[in-house]
Coordinates of C-alpha atoms and ligand atoms in Angstrom, one line a residue:
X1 CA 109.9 68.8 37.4
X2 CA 110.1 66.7 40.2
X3 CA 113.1 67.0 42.7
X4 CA 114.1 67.2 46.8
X5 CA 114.9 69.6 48.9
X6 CA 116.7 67.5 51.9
X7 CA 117.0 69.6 55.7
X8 CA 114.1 71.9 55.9
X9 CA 115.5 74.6 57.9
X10 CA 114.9 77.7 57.3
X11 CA 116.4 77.7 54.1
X12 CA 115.3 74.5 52.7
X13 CA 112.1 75.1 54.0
X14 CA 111.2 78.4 52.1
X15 CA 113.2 76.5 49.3
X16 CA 110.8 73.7 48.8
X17 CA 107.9 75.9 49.2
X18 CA 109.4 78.4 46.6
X19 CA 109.9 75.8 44.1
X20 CA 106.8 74.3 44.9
X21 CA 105.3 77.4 44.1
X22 CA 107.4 78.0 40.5
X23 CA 105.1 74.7 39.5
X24 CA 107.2 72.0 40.7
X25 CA 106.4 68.8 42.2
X26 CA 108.8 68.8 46.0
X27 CA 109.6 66.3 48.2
X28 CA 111.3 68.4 51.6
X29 CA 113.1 65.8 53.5
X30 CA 113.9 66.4 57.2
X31 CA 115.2 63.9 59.9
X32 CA 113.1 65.6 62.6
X33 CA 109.5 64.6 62.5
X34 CA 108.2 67.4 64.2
X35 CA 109.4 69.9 61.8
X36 CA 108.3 67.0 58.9
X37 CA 104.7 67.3 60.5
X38 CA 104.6 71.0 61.3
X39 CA 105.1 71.8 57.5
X40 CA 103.0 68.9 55.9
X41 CA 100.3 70.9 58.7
X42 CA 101.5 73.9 55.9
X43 CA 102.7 75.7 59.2
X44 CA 106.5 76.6 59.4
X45 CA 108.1 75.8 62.7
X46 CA 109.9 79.0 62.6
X47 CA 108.3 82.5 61.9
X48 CA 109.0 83.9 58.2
X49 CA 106.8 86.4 56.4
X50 CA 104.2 84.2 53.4
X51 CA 106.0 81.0 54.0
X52 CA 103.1 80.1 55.5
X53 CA 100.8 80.4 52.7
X54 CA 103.1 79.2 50.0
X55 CA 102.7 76.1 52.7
X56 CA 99.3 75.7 53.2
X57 CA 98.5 76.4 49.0
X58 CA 101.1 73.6 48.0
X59 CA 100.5 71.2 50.6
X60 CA 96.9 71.3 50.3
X61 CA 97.2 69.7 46.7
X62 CA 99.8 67.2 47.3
X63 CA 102.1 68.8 45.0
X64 CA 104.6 69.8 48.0
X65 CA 104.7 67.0 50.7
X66 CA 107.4 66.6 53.4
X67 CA 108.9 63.5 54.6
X68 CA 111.7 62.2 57.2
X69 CA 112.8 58.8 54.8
X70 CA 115.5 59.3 52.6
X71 CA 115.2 56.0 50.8
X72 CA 111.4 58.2 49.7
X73 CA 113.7 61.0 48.6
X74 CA 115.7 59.4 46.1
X75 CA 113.2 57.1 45.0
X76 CA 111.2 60.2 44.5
X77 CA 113.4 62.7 42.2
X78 CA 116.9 62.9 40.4
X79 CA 117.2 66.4 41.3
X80 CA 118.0 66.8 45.2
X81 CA 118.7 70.2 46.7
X82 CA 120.9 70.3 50.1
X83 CA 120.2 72.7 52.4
X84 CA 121.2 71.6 55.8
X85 CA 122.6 73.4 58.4
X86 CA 126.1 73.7 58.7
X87 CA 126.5 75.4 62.2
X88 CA 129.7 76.7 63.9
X89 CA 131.8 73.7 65.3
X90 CA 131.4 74.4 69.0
X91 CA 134.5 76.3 70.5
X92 CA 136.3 77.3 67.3
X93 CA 136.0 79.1 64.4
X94 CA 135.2 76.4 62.1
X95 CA 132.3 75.1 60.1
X96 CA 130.4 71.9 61.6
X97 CA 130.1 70.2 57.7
X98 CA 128.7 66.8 60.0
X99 CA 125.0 67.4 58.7
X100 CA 126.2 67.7 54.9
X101 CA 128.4 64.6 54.4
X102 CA 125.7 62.9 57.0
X103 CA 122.7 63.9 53.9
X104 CA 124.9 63.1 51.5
X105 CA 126.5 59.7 52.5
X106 CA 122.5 59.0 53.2
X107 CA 121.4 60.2 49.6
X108 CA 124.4 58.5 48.0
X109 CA 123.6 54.9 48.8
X110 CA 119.8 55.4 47.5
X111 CA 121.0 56.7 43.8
X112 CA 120.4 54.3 41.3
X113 CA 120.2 56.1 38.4
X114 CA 121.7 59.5 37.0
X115 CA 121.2 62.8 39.4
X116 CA 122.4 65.3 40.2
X117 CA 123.0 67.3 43.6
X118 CA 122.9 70.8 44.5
X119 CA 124.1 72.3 47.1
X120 CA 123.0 74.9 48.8
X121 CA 124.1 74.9 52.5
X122 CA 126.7 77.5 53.2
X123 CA 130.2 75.6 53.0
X124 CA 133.7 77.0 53.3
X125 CA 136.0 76.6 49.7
X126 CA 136.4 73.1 48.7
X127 CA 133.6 71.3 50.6
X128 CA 132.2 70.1 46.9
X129 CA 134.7 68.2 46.2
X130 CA 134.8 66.4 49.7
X131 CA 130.8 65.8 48.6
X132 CA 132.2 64.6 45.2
X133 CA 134.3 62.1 46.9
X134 CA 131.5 61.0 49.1
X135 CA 129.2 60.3 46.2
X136 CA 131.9 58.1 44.1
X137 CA 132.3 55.8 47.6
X138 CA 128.9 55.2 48.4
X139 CA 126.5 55.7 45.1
X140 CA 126.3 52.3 43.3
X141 CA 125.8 55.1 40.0
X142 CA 128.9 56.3 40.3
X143 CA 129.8 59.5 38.3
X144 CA 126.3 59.1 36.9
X145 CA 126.0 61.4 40.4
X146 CA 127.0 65.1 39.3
X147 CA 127.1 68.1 41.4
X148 CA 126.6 71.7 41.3
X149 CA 126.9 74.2 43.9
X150 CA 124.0 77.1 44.2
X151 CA 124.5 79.2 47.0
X152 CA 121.6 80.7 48.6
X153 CA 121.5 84.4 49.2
X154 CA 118.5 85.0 51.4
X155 CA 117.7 87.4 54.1
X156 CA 115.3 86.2 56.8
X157 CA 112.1 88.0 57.0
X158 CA 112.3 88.3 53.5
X159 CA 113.1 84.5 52.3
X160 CA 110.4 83.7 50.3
X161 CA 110.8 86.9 48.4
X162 CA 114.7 86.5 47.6
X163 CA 114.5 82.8 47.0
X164 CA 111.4 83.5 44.2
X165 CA 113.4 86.6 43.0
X166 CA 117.2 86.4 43.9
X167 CA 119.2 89.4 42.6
X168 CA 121.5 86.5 41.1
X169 CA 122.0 82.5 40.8
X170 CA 125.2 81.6 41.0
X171 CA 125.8 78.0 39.4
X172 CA 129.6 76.3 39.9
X173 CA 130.1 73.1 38.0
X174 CA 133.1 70.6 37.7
X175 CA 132.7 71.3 34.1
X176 CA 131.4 73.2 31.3
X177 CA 128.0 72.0 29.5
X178 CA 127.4 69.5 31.9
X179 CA 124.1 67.7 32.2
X180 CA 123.9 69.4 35.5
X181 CA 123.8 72.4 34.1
X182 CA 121.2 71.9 31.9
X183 CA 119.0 70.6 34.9
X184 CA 119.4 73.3 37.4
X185 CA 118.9 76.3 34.1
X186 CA 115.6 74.1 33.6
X187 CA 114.4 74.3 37.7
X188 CA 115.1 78.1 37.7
X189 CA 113.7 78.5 34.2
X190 CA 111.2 81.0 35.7
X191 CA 113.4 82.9 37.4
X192 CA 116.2 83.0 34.7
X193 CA 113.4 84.1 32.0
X194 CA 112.6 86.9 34.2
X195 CA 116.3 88.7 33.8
X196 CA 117.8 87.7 36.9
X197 CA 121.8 86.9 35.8
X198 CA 123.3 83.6 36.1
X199 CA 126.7 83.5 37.1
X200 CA 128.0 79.7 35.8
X201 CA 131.7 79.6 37.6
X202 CA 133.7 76.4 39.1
X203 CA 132.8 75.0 42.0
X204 CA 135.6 76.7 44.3
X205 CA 134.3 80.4 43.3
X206 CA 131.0 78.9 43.5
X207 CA 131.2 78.4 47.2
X208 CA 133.1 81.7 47.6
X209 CA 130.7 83.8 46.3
X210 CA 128.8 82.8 49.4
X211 CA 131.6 83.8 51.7
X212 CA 133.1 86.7 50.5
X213 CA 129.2 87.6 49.9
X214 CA 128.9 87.7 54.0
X215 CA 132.1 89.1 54.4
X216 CA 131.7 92.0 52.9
X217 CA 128.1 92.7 54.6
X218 CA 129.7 92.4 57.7
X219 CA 132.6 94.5 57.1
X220 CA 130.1 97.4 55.9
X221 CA 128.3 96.8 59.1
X222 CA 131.1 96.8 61.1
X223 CA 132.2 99.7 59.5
X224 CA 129.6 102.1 59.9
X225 CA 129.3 101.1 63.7
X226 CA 133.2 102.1 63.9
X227 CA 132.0 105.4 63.0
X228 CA 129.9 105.5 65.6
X229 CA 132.9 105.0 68.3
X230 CA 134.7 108.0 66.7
X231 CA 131.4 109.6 66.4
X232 CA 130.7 108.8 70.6
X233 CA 134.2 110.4 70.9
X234 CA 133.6 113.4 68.7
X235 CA 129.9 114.4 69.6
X236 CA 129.2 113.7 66.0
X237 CA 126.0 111.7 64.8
X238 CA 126.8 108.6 63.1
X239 CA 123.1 108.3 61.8
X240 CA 123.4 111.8 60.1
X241 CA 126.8 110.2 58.8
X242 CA 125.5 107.4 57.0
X243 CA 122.8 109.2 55.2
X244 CA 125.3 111.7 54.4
X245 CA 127.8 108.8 53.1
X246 CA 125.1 106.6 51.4
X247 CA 124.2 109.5 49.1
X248 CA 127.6 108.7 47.3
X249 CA 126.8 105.6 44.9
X250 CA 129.7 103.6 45.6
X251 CA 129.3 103.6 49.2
X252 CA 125.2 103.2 49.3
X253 CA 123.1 103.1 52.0
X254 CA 122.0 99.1 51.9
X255 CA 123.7 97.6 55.0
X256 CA 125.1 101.0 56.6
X257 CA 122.2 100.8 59.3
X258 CA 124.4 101.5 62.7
X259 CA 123.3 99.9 65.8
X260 CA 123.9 97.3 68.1
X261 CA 125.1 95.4 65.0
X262 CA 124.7 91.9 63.2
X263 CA 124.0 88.9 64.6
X264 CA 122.0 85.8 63.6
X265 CA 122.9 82.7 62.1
X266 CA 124.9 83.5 59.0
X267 CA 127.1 86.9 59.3
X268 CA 129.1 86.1 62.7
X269 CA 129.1 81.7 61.8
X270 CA 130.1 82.7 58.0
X271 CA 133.1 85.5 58.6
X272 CA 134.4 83.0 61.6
X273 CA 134.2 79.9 59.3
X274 CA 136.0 81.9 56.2
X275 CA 139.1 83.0 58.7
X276 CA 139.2 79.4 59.9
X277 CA 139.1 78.0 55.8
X278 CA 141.9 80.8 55.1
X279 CA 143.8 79.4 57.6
X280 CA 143.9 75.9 56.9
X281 CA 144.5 77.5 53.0
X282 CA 147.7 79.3 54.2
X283 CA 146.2 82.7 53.5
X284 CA 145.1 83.6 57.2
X285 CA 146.9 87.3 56.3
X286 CA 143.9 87.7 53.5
X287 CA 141.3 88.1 56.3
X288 CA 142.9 89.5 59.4
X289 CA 140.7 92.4 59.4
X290 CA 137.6 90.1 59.3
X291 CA 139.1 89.3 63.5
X292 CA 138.3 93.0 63.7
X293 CA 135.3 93.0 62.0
X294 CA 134.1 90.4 64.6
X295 CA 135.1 92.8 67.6
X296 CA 133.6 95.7 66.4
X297 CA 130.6 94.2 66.5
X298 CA 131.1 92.2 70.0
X299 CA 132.0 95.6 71.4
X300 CA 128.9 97.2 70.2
X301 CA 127.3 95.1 72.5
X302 CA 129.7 95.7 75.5
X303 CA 129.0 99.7 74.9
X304 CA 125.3 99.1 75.1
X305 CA 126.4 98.0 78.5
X306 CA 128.7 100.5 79.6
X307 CA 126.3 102.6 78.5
X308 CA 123.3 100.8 80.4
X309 CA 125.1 101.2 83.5
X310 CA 125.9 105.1 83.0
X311 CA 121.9 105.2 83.0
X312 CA 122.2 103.6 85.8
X313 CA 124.4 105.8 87.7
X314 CA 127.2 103.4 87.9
X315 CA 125.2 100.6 89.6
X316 CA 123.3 97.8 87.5
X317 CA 122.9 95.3 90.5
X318 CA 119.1 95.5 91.7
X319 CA 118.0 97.6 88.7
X320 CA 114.6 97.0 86.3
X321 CA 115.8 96.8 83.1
X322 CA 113.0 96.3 80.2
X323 CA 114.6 95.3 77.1
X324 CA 112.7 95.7 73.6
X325 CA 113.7 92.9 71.4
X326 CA 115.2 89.6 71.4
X327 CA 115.4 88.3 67.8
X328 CA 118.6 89.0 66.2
X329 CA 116.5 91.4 63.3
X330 CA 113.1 92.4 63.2
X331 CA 110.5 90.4 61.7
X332 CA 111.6 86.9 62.7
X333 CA 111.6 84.8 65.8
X334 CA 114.8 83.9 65.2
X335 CA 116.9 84.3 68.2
X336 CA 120.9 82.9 67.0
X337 CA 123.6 84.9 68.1
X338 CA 121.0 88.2 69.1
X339 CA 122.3 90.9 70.2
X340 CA 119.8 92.1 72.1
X341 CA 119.6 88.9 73.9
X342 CA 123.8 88.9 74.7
X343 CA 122.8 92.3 76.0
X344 CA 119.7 91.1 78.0
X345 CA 121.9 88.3 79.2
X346 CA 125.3 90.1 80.0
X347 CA 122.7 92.6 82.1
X348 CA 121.3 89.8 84.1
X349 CA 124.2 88.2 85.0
X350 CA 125.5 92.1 86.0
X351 CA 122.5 91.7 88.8
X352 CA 119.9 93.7 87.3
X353 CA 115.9 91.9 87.2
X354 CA 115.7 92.2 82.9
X355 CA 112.0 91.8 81.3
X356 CA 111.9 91.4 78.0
X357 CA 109.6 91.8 75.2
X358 CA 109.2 90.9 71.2
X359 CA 106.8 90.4 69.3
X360 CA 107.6 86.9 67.7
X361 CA 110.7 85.8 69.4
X362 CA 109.7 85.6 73.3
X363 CA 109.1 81.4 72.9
X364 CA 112.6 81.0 71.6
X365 CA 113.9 83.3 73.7
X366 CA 112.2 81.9 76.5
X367 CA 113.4 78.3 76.1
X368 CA 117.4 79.8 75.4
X369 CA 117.1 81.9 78.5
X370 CA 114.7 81.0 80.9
X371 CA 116.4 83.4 83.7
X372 CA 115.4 86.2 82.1
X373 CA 111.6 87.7 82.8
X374 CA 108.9 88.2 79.5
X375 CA 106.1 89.7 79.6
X376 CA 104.1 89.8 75.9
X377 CA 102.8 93.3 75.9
X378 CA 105.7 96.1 75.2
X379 CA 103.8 98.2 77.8
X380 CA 103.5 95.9 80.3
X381 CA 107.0 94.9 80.2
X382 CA 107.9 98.3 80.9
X383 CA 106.2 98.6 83.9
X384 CA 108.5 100.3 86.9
X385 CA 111.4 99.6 84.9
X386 CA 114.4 102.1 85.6
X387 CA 115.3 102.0 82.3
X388 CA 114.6 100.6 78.4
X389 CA 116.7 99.5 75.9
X390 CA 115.8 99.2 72.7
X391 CA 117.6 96.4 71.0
X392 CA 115.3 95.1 68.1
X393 CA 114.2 97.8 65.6
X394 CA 110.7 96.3 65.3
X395 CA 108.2 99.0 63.7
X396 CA 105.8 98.3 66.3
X397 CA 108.0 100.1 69.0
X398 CA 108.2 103.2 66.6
X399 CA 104.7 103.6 66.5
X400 CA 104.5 103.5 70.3
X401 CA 103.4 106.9 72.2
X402 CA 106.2 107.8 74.4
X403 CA 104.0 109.7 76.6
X404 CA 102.1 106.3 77.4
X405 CA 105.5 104.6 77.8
X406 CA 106.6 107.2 80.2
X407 CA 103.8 107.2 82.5
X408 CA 104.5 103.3 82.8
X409 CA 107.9 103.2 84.4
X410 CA 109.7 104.4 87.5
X411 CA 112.4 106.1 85.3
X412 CA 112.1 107.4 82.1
X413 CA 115.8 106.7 80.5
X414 CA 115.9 104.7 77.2
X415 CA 118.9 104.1 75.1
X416 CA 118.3 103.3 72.0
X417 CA 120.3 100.8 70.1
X418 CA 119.0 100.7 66.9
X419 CA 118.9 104.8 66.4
X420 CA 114.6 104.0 64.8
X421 CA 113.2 106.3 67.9
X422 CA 112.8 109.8 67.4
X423 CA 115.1 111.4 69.9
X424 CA 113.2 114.4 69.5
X425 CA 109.8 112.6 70.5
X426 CA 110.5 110.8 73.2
X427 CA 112.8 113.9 74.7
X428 CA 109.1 115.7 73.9
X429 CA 108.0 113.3 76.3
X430 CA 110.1 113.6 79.2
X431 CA 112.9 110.9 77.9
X432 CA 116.3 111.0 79.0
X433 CA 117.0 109.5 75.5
X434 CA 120.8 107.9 74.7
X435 CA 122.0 106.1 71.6
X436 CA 124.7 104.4 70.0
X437 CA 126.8 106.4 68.2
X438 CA 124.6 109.6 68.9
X439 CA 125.3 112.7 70.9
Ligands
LIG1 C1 122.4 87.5 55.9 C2 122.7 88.0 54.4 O1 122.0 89.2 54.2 C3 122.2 87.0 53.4 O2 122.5 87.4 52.1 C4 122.9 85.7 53.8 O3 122.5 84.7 52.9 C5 122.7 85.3 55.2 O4 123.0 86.3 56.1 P1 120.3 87.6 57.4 O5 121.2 87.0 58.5 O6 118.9 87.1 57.3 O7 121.0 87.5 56.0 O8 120.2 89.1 57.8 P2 120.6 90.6 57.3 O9 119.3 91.2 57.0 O10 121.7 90.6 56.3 O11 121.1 91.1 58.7 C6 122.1 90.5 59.4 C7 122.4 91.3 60.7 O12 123.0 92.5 60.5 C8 121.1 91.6 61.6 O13 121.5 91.4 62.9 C9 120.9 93.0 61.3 O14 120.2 93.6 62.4 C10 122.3 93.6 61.1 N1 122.4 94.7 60.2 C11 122.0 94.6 58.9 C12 122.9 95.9 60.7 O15 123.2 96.0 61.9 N2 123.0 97.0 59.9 C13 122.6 96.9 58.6 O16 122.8 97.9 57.9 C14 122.1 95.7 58.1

């Protein structure tokens, strides 16, 4: 089939190159021309595990290309995927839909013959219809236009993987049997012969699925990591708690990782946006406990600094801090809403000098917060620091010899916020060792 995948973030990137690689012919459509050139280069202008090569294989024979004209994109398929971004409005709660209608009063015009739309971007409940609305205004086709929302499920790091094998596709309509339908079964037909269930809903659940999807990861998150508060007030080990809990099926242990807790750019935008939805819906009272969700996690970070200064006997002002990690997860350069760089930040601005290393993310980190020192060897970043923090469970830290990181630095204190060290190790080793939610 031919078809469009239009805003090639990091969704609508891996999306393009995913259905490029299920046989397709794609057409990604970006309005930024660097990222347009960057992929038709086959190189993705962010960091996400095979996306490269699905890149360079389908670009290299045409039968993925990348452009920045919309008037190419609808000339080009009748089956356009949207996966903009649909950031949080700046200084409120709220989605910031100006990128979706933007694509889609764009597309709209161009139609002139039957389509149909997907959406994928993250929306809160009732965007399709506003999208619906737009298309009748501006597409000289009319209700020849149809639309179906698709929600998009994937984790970063492993985007490529969950968009070429998603657990589920979840397919709202305005209607049942709709051409649409028919379509969309027909793009995925790979993936649906392979068992993975189609959910076929309206469009409001549709887009909910999405939401209450996040939601729920969050609150699991945010859960476990309120254990480890009672656990830092009871002497208890919240790491030995969540093994202990995840044994029980119903619980599980997927998404019960304590730490320094979630960040990035879909959990803290997508619980805020679904309060703000509620709200204007009248049913606020539904997701008041999301509000504490959202603190637990903020204070996770402010106990990694309370914390931080108790390592520092009482005074962070004029201290070496080396921080390991600034992407919000390991295994991406992806720096939105990282803890470990709110940490690194908060730090600075506390007066302590804070050097920071990752192993993808220092460039973006660098541009976000150029007061902050990085140095590209973990080692060398710890060099006379009087203490570390580890903030981003990347393997590579693991693996590190905490002997050879001890002989590095002027004190040898480490907290560790992600609870991946072994405490008995780096004690081994001469390690004042701390941790979140650990004796
Ligand atoms: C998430 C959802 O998983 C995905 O389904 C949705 O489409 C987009 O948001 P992503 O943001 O890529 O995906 O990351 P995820 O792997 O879910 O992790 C989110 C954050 O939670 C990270 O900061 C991670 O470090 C943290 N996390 C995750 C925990 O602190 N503990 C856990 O047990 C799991």
């Amino acid at each position: 089939m031919k078809l469009t995948v239009i805003g090639c973030g990091y969704l609508g990137a891996t999306h393009a190159a995913a259905m490029a690689e299920l046989g397709h012919q794609v057409l990604g459509m970006d309005i930024d021309p660097d990222k347009v050139a960057s992929l038709n280069a086959g190189r993705a202008p962010f960091f996400e595990r095979d996306l490269d090569d699905l890149l360079a294989k389908h670009t290299a024979t045409g039968q993925l290309r990348f452009t920045t004209s919309y008037a190419e994109a609808a000339a080009f398929a009748d089956l356009h995927f949207i996966g903009v971004g649909t950031p949080q409005k700046p200084g409120e709660m709220a989605y910031d839909l100006t990128h979706l209608f933007t694509a889609v009063r764009q597309l709209a015009p161009r139609l002139t013959g039957p389509a149909v739309i997907v959406g994928k971007s993250t929306v809160p409940v009732g965007t399709a219809p506003k999208v619906i609305d737009i298309l009748r205004e501006f597409a000289p086709v009319g209700d020849q236009v149809e639309v179906c929302w698709n929600p998009e499920f994937l984790r970063e790091s492993y985007a490529v993987e969950d968009t070429l094998h998603p657990d589920r596709i979840v397919l709202g309509f305005t209607g049942q049997g709709t051409r649409a339908e028919a379509v969309i079964r027909q793009a995925y037909g790979q993936i649906i012969e392979s068992g993975t269930p189609v959910i076929v809903t309206d469009l409001a659940t549709s887009e909910m699925v999405k939401s209450a999807a996040n939601a729920f990861l969050a609150t699991k998150i945010s859960f476990i990591n309120a254990m480890a508060e009672v656990c830092e007030a009871s002497g208890a080990d919240v790491h030995l708690l969540a093994e202990a809990l995840g044994h029980d099926a119903r619980i599980g242990r997927r998404g019960l990782r304590p730490g320094l807790g979630f960040g990035g750019g879909c959990l803290p935008k997508d619980i805020r946006g679904f309060m703000a939805r509620a709200g204007e819906l009248g049913a606020d009272q539904a997701l008041t406990f999301l509000r504490e969700v959202d603190a637990i996690n903020n204070r996770r970070r402010e106990r990694m600094v309370d914390l931080a200064r108790e390592q520092c006997d009482g005074v962070i002002s004029g201290k070496r801090i080396t921080v390991w990690g600034a992407a919000f997860k390991p295994d991406t350069d992806d720096i939105r809403d990282s803890p470990a760089l709110a940490v690194a930040q908060a730090l600075h601005q506390l007066g302590a000098t804070v050097t920071v290393f990752d192993p993808k993310a220092l460039d973006n980190a660098r541009k976000a917060h150029p007061q902050l020192d990085y140095v590209d060897h973990p080692l060398g970043a710890v060099r006379d620091a009087d203490l570390l923090l580890h903030l981003t469970e990347w393997p590579e830290f693991t693996r590190l010899d905490p002997k050879a990181v001890a002989a590095r630095v002027a004190n040898p204190r480490v907290i560790d916020g992600r609870g991946t060290l072994d405490p008995v190790r780096w004690r081994a080793a001469g390690w004042t060792y701390r941790a979140l939610g650990r004796p």
